[in-house]
PDB file of C-alpha atoms in Angstrom:
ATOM      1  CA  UNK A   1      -2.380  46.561 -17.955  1.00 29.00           C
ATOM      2  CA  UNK A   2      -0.239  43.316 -17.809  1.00 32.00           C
ATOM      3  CA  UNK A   3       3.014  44.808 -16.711  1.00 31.00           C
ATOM      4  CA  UNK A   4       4.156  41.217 -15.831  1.00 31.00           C
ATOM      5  CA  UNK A   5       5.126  38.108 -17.638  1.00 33.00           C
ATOM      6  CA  UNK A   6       3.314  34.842 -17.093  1.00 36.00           C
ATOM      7  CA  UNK A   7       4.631  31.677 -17.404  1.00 38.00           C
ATOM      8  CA  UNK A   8       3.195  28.412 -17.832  1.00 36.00           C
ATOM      9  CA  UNK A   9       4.924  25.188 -18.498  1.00 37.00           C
ATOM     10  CA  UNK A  10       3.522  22.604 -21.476  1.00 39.00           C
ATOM     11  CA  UNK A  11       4.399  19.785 -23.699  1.00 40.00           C
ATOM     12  CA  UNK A  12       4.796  20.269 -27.152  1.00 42.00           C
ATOM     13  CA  UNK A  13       5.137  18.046 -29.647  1.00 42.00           C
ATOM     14  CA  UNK A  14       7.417  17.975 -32.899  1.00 40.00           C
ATOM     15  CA  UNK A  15       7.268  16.109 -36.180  1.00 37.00           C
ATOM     16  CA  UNK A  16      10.736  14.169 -36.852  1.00 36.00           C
ATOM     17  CA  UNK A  17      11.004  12.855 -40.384  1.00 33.00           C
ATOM     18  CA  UNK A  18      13.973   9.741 -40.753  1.00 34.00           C
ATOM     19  CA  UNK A  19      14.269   8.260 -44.182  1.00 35.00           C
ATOM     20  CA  UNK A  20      11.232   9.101 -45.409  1.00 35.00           C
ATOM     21  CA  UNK A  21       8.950   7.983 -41.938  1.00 35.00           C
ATOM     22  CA  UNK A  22       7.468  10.394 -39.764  1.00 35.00           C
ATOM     23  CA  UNK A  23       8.127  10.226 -36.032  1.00 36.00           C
ATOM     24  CA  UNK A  24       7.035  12.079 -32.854  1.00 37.00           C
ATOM     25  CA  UNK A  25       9.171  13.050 -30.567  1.00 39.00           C
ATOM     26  CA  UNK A  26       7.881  13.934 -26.690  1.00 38.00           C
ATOM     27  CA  UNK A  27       8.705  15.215 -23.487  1.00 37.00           C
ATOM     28  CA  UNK A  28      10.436  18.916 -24.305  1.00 39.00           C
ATOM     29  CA  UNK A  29       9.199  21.517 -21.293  1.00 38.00           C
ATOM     30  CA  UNK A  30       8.568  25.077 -22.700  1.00 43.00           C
ATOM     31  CA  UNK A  31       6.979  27.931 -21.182  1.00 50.00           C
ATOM     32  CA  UNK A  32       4.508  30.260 -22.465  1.00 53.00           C
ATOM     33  CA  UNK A  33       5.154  33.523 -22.292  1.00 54.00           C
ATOM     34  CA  UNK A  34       3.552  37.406 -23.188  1.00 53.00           C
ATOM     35  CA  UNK A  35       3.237  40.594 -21.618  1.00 51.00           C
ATOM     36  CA  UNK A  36       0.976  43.539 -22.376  1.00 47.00           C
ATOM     37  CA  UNK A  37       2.179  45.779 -25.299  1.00 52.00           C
ATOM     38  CA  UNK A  38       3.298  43.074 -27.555  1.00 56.00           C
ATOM     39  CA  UNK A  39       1.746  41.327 -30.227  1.00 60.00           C
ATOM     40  CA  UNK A  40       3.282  37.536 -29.617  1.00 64.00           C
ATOM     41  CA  UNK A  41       3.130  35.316 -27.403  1.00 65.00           C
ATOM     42  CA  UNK A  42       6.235  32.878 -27.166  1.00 66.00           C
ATOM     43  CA  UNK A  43       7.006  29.078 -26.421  1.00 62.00           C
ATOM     44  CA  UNK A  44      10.519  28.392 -25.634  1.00 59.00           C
ATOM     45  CA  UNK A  45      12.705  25.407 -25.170  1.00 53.00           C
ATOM     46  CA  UNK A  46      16.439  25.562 -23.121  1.00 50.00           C
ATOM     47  CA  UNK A  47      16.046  29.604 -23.759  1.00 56.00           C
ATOM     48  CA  UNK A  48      15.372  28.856 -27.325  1.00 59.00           C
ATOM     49  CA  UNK A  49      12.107  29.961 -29.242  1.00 63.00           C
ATOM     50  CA  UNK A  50      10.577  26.864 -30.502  1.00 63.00           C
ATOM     51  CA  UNK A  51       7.508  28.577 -31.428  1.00 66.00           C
ATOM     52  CA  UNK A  52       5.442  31.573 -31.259  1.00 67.00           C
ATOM     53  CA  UNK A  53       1.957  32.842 -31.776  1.00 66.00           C
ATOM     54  CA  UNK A  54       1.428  35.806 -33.829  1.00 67.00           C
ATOM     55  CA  UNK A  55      -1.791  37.733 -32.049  1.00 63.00           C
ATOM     56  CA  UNK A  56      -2.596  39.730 -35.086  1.00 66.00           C
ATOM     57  CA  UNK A  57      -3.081  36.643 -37.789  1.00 68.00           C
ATOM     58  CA  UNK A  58      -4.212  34.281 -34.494  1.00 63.00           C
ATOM     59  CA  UNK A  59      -1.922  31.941 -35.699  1.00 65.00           C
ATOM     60  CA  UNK A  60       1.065  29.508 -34.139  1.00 63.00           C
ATOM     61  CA  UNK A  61       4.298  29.388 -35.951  1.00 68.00           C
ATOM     62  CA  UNK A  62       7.160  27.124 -35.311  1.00 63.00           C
ATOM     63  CA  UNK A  63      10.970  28.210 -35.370  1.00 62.00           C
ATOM     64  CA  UNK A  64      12.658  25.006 -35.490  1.00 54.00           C
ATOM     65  CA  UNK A  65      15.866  23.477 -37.549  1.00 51.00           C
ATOM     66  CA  UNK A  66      15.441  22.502 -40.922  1.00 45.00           C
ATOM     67  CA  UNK A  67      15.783  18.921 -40.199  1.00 42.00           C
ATOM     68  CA  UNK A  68      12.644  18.784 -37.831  1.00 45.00           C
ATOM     69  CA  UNK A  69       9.512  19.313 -40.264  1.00 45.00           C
ATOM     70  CA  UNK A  70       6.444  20.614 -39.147  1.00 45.00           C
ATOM     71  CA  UNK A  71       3.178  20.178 -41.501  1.00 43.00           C
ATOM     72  CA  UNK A  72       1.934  22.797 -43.196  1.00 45.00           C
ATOM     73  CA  UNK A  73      -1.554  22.502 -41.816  1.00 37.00           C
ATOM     74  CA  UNK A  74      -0.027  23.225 -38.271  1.00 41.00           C
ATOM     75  CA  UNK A  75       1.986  25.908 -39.205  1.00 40.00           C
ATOM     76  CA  UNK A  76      -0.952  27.592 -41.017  1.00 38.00           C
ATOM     77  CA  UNK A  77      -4.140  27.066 -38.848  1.00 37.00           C
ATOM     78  CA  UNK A  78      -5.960  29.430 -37.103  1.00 37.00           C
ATOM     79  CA  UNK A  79      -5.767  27.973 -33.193  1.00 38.00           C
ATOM     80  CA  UNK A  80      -7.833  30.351 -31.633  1.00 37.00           C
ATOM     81  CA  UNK A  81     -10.945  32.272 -32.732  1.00 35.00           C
ATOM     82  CA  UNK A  82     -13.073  32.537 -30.245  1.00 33.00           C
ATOM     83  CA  UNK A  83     -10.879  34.461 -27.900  1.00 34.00           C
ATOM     84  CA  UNK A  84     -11.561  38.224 -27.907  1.00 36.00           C
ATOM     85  CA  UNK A  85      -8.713  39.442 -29.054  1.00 36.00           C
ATOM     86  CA  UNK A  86      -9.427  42.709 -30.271  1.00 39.00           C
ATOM     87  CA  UNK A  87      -7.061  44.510 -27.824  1.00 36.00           C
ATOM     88  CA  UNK A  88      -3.729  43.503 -26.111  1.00 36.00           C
ATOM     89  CA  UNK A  89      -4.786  45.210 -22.816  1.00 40.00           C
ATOM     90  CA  UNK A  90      -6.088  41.800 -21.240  1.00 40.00           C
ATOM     91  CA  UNK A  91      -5.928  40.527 -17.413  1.00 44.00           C
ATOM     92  CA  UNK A  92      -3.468  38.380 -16.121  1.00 43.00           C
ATOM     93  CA  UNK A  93      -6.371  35.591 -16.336  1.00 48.00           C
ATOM     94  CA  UNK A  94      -7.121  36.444 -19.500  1.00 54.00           C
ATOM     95  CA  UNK A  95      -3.906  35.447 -21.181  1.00 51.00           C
ATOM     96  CA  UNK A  96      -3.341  32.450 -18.800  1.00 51.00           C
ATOM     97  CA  UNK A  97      -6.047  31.035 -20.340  1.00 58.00           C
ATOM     98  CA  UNK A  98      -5.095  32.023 -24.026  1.00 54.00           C
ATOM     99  CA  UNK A  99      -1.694  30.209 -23.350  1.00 58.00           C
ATOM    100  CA  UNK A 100      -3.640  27.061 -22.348  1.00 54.00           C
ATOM    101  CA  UNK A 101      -6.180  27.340 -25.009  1.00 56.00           C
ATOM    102  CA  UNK A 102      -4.196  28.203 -27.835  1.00 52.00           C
ATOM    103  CA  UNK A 103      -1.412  25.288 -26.953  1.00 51.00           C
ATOM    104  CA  UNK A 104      -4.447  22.574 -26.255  1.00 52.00           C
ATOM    105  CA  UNK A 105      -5.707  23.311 -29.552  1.00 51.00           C
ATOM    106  CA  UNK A 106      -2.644  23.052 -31.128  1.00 47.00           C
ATOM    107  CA  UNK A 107      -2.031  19.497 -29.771  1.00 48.00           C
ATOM    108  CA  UNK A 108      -5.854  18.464 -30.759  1.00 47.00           C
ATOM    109  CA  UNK A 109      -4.348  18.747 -34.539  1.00 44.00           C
ATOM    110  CA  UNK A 110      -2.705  16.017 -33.768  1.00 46.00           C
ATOM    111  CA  UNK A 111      -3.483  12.243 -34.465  1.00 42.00           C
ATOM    112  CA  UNK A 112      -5.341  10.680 -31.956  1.00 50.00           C
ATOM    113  CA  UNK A 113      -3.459   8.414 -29.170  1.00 59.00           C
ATOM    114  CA  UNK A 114      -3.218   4.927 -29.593  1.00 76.00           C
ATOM    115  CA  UNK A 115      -2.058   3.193 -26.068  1.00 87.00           C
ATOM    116  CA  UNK A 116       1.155   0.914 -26.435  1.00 92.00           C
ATOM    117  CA  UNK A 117       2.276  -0.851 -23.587  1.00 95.00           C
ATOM    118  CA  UNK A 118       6.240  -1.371 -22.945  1.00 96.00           C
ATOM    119  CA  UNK A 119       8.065  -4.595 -22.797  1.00 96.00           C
ATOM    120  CA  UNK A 120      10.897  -4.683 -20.417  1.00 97.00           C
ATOM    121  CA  UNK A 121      13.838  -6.423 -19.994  1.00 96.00           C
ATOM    122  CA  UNK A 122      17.090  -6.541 -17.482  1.00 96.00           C
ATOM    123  CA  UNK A 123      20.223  -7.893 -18.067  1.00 95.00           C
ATOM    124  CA  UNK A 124      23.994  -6.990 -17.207  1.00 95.00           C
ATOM    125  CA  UNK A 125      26.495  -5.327 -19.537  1.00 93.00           C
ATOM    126  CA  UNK A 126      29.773  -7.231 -19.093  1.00 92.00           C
ATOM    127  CA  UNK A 127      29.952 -10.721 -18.053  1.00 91.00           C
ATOM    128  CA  UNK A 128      29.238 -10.889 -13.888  1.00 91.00           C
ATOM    129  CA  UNK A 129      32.073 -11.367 -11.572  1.00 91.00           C
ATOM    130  CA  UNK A 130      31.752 -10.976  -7.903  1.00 90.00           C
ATOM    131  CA  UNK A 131      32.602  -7.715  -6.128  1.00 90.00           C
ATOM    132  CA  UNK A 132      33.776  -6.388  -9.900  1.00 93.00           C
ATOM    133  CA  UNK A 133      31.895  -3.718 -10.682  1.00 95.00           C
ATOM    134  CA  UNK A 134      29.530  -3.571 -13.615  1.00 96.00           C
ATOM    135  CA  UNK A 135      26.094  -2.076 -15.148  1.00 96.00           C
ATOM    136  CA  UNK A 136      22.230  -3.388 -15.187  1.00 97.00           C
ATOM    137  CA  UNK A 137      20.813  -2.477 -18.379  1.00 96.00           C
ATOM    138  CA  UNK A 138      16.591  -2.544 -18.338  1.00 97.00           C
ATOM    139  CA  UNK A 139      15.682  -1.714 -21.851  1.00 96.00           C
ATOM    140  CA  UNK A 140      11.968  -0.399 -22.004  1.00 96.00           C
ATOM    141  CA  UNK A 141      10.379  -0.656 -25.715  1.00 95.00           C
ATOM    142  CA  UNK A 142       6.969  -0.774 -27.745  1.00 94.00           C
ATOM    143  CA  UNK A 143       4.863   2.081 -25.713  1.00 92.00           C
ATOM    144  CA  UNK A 144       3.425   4.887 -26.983  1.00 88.00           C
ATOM    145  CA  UNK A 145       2.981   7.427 -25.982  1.00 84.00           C
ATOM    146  CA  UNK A 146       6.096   8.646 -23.991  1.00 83.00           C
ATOM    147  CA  UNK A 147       6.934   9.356 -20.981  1.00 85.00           C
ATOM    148  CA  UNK A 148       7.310   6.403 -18.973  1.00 91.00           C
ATOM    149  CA  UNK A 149       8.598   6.221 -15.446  1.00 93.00           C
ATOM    150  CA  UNK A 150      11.242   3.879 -14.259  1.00 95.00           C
ATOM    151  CA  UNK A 151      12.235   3.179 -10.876  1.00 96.00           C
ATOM    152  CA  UNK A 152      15.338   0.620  -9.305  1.00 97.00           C
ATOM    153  CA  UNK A 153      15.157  -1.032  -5.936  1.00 97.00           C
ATOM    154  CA  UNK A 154      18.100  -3.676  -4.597  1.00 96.00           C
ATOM    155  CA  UNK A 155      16.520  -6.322  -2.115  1.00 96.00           C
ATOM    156  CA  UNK A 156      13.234  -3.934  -1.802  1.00 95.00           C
ATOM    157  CA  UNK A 157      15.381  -0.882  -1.128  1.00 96.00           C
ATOM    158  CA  UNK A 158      14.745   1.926  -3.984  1.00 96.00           C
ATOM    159  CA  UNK A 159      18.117   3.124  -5.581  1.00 96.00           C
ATOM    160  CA  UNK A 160      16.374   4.760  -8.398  1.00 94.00           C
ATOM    161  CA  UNK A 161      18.856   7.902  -7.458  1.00 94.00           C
ATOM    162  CA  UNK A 162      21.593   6.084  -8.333  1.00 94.00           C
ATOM    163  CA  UNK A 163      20.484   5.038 -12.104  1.00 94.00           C
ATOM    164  CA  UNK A 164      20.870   7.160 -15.194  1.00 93.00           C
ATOM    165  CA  UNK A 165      17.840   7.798 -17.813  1.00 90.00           C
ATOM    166  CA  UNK A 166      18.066   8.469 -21.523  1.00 88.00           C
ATOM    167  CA  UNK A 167      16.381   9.934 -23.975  1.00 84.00           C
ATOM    168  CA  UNK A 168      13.053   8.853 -25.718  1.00 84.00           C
ATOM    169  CA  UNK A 169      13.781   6.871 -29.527  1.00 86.00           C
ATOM    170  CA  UNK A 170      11.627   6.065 -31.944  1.00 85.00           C
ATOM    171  CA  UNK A 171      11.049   2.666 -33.355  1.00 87.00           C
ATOM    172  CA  UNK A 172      10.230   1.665 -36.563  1.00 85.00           C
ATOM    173  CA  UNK A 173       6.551   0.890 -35.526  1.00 85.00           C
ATOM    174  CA  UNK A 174       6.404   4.434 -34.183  1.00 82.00           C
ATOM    175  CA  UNK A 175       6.334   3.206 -30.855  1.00 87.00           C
ATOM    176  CA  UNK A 176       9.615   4.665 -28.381  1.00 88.00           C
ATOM    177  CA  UNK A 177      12.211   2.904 -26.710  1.00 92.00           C
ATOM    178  CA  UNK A 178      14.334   4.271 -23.226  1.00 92.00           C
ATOM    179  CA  UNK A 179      17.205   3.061 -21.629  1.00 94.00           C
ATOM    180  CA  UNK A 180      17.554   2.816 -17.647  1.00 95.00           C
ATOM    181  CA  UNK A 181      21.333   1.782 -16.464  1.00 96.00           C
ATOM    182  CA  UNK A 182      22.358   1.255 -12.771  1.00 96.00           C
ATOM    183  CA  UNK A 183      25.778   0.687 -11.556  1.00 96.00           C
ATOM    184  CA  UNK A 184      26.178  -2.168  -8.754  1.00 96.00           C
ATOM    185  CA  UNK A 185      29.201  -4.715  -7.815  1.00 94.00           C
ATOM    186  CA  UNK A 186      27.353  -7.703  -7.998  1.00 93.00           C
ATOM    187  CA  UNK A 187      27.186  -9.942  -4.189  1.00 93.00           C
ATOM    188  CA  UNK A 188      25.953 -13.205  -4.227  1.00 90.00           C
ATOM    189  CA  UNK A 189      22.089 -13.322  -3.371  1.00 89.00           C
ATOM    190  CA  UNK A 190      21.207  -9.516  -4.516  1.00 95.00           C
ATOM    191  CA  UNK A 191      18.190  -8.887  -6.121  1.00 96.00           C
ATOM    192  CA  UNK A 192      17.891  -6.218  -8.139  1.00 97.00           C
ATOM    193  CA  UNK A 193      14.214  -5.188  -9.824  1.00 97.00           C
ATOM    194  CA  UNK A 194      12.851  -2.392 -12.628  1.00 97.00           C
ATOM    195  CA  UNK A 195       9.921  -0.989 -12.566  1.00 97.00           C
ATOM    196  CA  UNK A 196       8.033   0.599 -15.025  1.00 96.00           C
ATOM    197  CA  UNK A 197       4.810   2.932 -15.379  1.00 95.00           C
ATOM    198  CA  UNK A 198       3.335   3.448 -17.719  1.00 94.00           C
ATOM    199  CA  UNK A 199      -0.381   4.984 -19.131  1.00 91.00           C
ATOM    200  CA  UNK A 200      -1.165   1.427 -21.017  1.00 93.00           C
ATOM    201  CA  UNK A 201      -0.417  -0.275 -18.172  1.00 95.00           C
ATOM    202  CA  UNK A 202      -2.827  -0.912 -15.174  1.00 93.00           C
ATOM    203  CA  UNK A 203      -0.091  -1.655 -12.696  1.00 95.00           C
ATOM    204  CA  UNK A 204       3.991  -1.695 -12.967  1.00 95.00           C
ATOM    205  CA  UNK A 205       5.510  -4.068 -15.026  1.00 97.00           C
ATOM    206  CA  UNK A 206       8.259  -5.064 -12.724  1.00 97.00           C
ATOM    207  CA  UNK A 207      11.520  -7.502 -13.837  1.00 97.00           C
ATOM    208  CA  UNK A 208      13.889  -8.781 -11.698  1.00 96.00           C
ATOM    209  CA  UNK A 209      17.768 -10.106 -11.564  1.00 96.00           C
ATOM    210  CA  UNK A 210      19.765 -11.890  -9.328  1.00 95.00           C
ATOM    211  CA  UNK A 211      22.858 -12.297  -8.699  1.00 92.00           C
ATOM    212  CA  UNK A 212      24.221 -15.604  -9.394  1.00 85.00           C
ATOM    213  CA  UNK A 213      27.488 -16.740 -10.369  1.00 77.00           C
ATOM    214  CA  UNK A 214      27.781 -20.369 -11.254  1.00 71.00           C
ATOM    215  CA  UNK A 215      31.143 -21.957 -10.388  1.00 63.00           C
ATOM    216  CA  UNK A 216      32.766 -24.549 -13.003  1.00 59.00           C
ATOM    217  CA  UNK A 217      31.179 -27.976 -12.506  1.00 55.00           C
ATOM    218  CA  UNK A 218      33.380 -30.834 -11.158  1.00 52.00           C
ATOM    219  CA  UNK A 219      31.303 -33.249 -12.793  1.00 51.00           C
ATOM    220  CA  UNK A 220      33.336 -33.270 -16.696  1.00 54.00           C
ATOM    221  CA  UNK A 221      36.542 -33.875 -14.526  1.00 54.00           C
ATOM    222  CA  UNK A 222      35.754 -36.645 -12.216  1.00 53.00           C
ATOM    223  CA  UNK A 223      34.283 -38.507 -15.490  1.00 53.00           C
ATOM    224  CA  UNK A 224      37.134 -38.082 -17.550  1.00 56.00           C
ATOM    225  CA  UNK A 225      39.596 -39.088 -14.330  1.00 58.00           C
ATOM    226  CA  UNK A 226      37.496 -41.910 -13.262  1.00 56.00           C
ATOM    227  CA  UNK A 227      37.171 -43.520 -17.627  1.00 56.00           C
ATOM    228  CA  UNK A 228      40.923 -43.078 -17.566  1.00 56.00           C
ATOM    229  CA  UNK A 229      41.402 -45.254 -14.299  1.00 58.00           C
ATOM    230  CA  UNK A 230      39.068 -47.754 -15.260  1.00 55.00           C
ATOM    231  CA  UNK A 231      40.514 -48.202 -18.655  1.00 56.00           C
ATOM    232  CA  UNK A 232      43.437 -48.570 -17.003  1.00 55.00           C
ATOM    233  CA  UNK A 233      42.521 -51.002 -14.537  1.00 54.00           C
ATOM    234  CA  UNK A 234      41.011 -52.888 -17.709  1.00 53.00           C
ATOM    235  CA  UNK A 235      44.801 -53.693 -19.174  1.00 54.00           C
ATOM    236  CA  UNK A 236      46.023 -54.449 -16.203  1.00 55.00           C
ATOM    237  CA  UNK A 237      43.411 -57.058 -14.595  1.00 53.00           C
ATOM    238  CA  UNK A 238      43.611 -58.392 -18.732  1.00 53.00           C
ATOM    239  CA  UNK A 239      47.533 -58.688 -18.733  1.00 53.00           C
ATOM    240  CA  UNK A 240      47.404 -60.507 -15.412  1.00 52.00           C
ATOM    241  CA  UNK A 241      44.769 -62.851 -15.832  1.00 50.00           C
ATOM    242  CA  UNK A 242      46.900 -63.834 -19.331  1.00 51.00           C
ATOM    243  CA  UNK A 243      50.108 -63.983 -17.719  1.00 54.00           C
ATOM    244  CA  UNK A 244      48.296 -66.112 -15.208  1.00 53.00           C
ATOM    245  CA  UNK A 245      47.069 -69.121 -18.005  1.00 55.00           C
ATOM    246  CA  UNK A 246      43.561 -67.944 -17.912  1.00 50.00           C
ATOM    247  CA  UNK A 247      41.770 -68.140 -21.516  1.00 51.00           C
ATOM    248  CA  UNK A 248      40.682 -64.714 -23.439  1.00 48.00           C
ATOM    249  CA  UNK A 249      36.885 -65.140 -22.666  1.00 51.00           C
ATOM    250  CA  UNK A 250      37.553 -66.363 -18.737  1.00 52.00           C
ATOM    251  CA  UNK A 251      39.443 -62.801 -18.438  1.00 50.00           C
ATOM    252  CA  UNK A 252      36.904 -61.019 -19.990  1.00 50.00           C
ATOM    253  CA  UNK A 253      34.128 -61.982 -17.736  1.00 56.00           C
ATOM    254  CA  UNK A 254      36.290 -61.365 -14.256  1.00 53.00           C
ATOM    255  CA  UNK A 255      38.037 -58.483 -15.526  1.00 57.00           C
ATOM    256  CA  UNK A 256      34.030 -56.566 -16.101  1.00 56.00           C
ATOM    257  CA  UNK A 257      32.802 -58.548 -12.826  1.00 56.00           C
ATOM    258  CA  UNK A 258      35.721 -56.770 -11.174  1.00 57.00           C
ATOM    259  CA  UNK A 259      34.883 -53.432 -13.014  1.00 58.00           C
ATOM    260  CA  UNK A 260      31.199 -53.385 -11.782  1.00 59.00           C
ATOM    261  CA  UNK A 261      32.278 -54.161  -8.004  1.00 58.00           C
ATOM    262  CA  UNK A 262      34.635 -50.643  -8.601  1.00 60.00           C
ATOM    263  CA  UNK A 263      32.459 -48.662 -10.502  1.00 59.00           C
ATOM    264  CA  UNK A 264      29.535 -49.097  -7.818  1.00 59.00           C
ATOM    265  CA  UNK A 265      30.812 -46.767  -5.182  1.00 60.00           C
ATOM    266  CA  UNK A 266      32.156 -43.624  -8.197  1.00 54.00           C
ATOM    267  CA  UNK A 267      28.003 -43.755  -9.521  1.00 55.00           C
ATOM    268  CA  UNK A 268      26.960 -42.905  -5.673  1.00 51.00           C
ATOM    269  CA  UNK A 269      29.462 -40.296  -5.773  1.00 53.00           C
ATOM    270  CA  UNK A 270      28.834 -38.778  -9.234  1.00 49.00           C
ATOM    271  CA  UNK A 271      25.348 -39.022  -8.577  1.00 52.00           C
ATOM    272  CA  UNK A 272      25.685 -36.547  -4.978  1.00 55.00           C
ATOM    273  CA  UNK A 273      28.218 -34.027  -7.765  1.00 51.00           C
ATOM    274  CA  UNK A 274      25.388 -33.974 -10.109  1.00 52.00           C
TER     275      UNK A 274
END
């Protein structure tokens, strides 16, 4: 006699159905669980019963909201006829295995896997200042099939502790998106990288971010100062030439030979801002 539960932790999977598309949604940890004397055997999520297996019909039933819709076929097939299960009184090994067998059929109803591998990109929230704290944002999207494993380093130094981890969504595709975020005050020079595993992938897909503000360039200014001298310098040289008896054409030509001379060392200049 089994006078002791066992427990065994699985995945299961659920059918989500959004505006008429089907989705799958992953990663919820449930234990199986029976005991000698009783005719069920039950898989539970956060103390919840998510599903059960009735020993007399040999079947698997799901208790789940009415907004997460389970096929019929699923709820209906027989997972497992080839146990012996004539009698409750089984071993300890003996229902192990019909908690693993029973559960591996149930996910071989599924479709098969098709591999999708993520696409990953980091970026900041707000707009960077130095030493003002703000939020990296690496956005993973386009795998299938969850989970995915994200890790944060800052100049080669992990800080994966520090980052938060959300849920899995679908896409439209059917493939899942997840959301990483990591708080930092940005410093000049930091490099910040995410990393991401996944089973499509044959090694991390890595992206990384540094930290660079950009001042305001100089260069618009000294233009706009130098044009406004030269013009300047234009009317003057012109009025005095004039004032001086020389014709309109002989002032032209001195007042741009005189231009040239002064514009030579401002293009040495602008060329060292730019």
């Amino acid at each position: 006699m089994l006078g002791t539960f066992c427990g065994i932790t699985f995945f299961i999977t659920y059918f989500l159905y959004t505006e008429g598309q089907s989705y799958l949604e992953y990663g919820l940890i449930i234990s199986c669980t029976g005991s000698a004397g009783t005719n069920e055997i039950l898989f539970t999520f956060n103390n919840e019963v998510a599903a059960y297996i009735d020993l007399n019909e040999k079947k698997l039933f799901f208790v789940v909201p009415d907004f997460v819709q389970v096929p019929d076929f699923v709820q209906t097939q027989t997972i497992f006829s080839t146990h012996p299960l004539e009698t409750i009184n089984i071993d300890f090994i003996e229902i192990t295995n019909f908690c693993k067998d029973s559960f591996f059929r149930t996910l071989s109803l599924k479709a098969s896997e098709t591999l999708e591998p993520p696409w990953t990109s980091v970026y900041p929230r707000n707009e960077v200042k130095l030493n003002v704290k703000n939020t990296l944002v690496c956005l993973v999207s386009g795998f299938f099939p969850p989970p995915v494993r994200v890790s944060w380093s800052k100049n080669n130094v992990s800080v994966t502790d520090e980052s938060t981890f959300s849920r899995y969504y679908p896409n439209k595709d059917g493939t899942m998106h997840v959301i990483s975020r990591l708080s930092f005050i940005p410093e000049e020079g930091d490099i910040y990288s995410c990393s991401v595993e996944h089973k499509a992938l044959q090694q991390p897909q890595t992206r990384t971010w540094v930290v660079e503000i950009k001042e305001p360039s100089t260069g618009p200014s000294v233009f706009c100062g130098v044009g406004l001298a030269l013009g300047l310098l234009d009317l003057a040289t012109g009025d005095f030439f004039i004032a001086k008896g020389y014709n309109y054409n002989d002032t032209v030509t001195l007042t741009y030979v005189l231009l040239m001379l002064l514009l030579m060392p401002y293009t040495f200049a602008l060329q060292n801002l730019l």
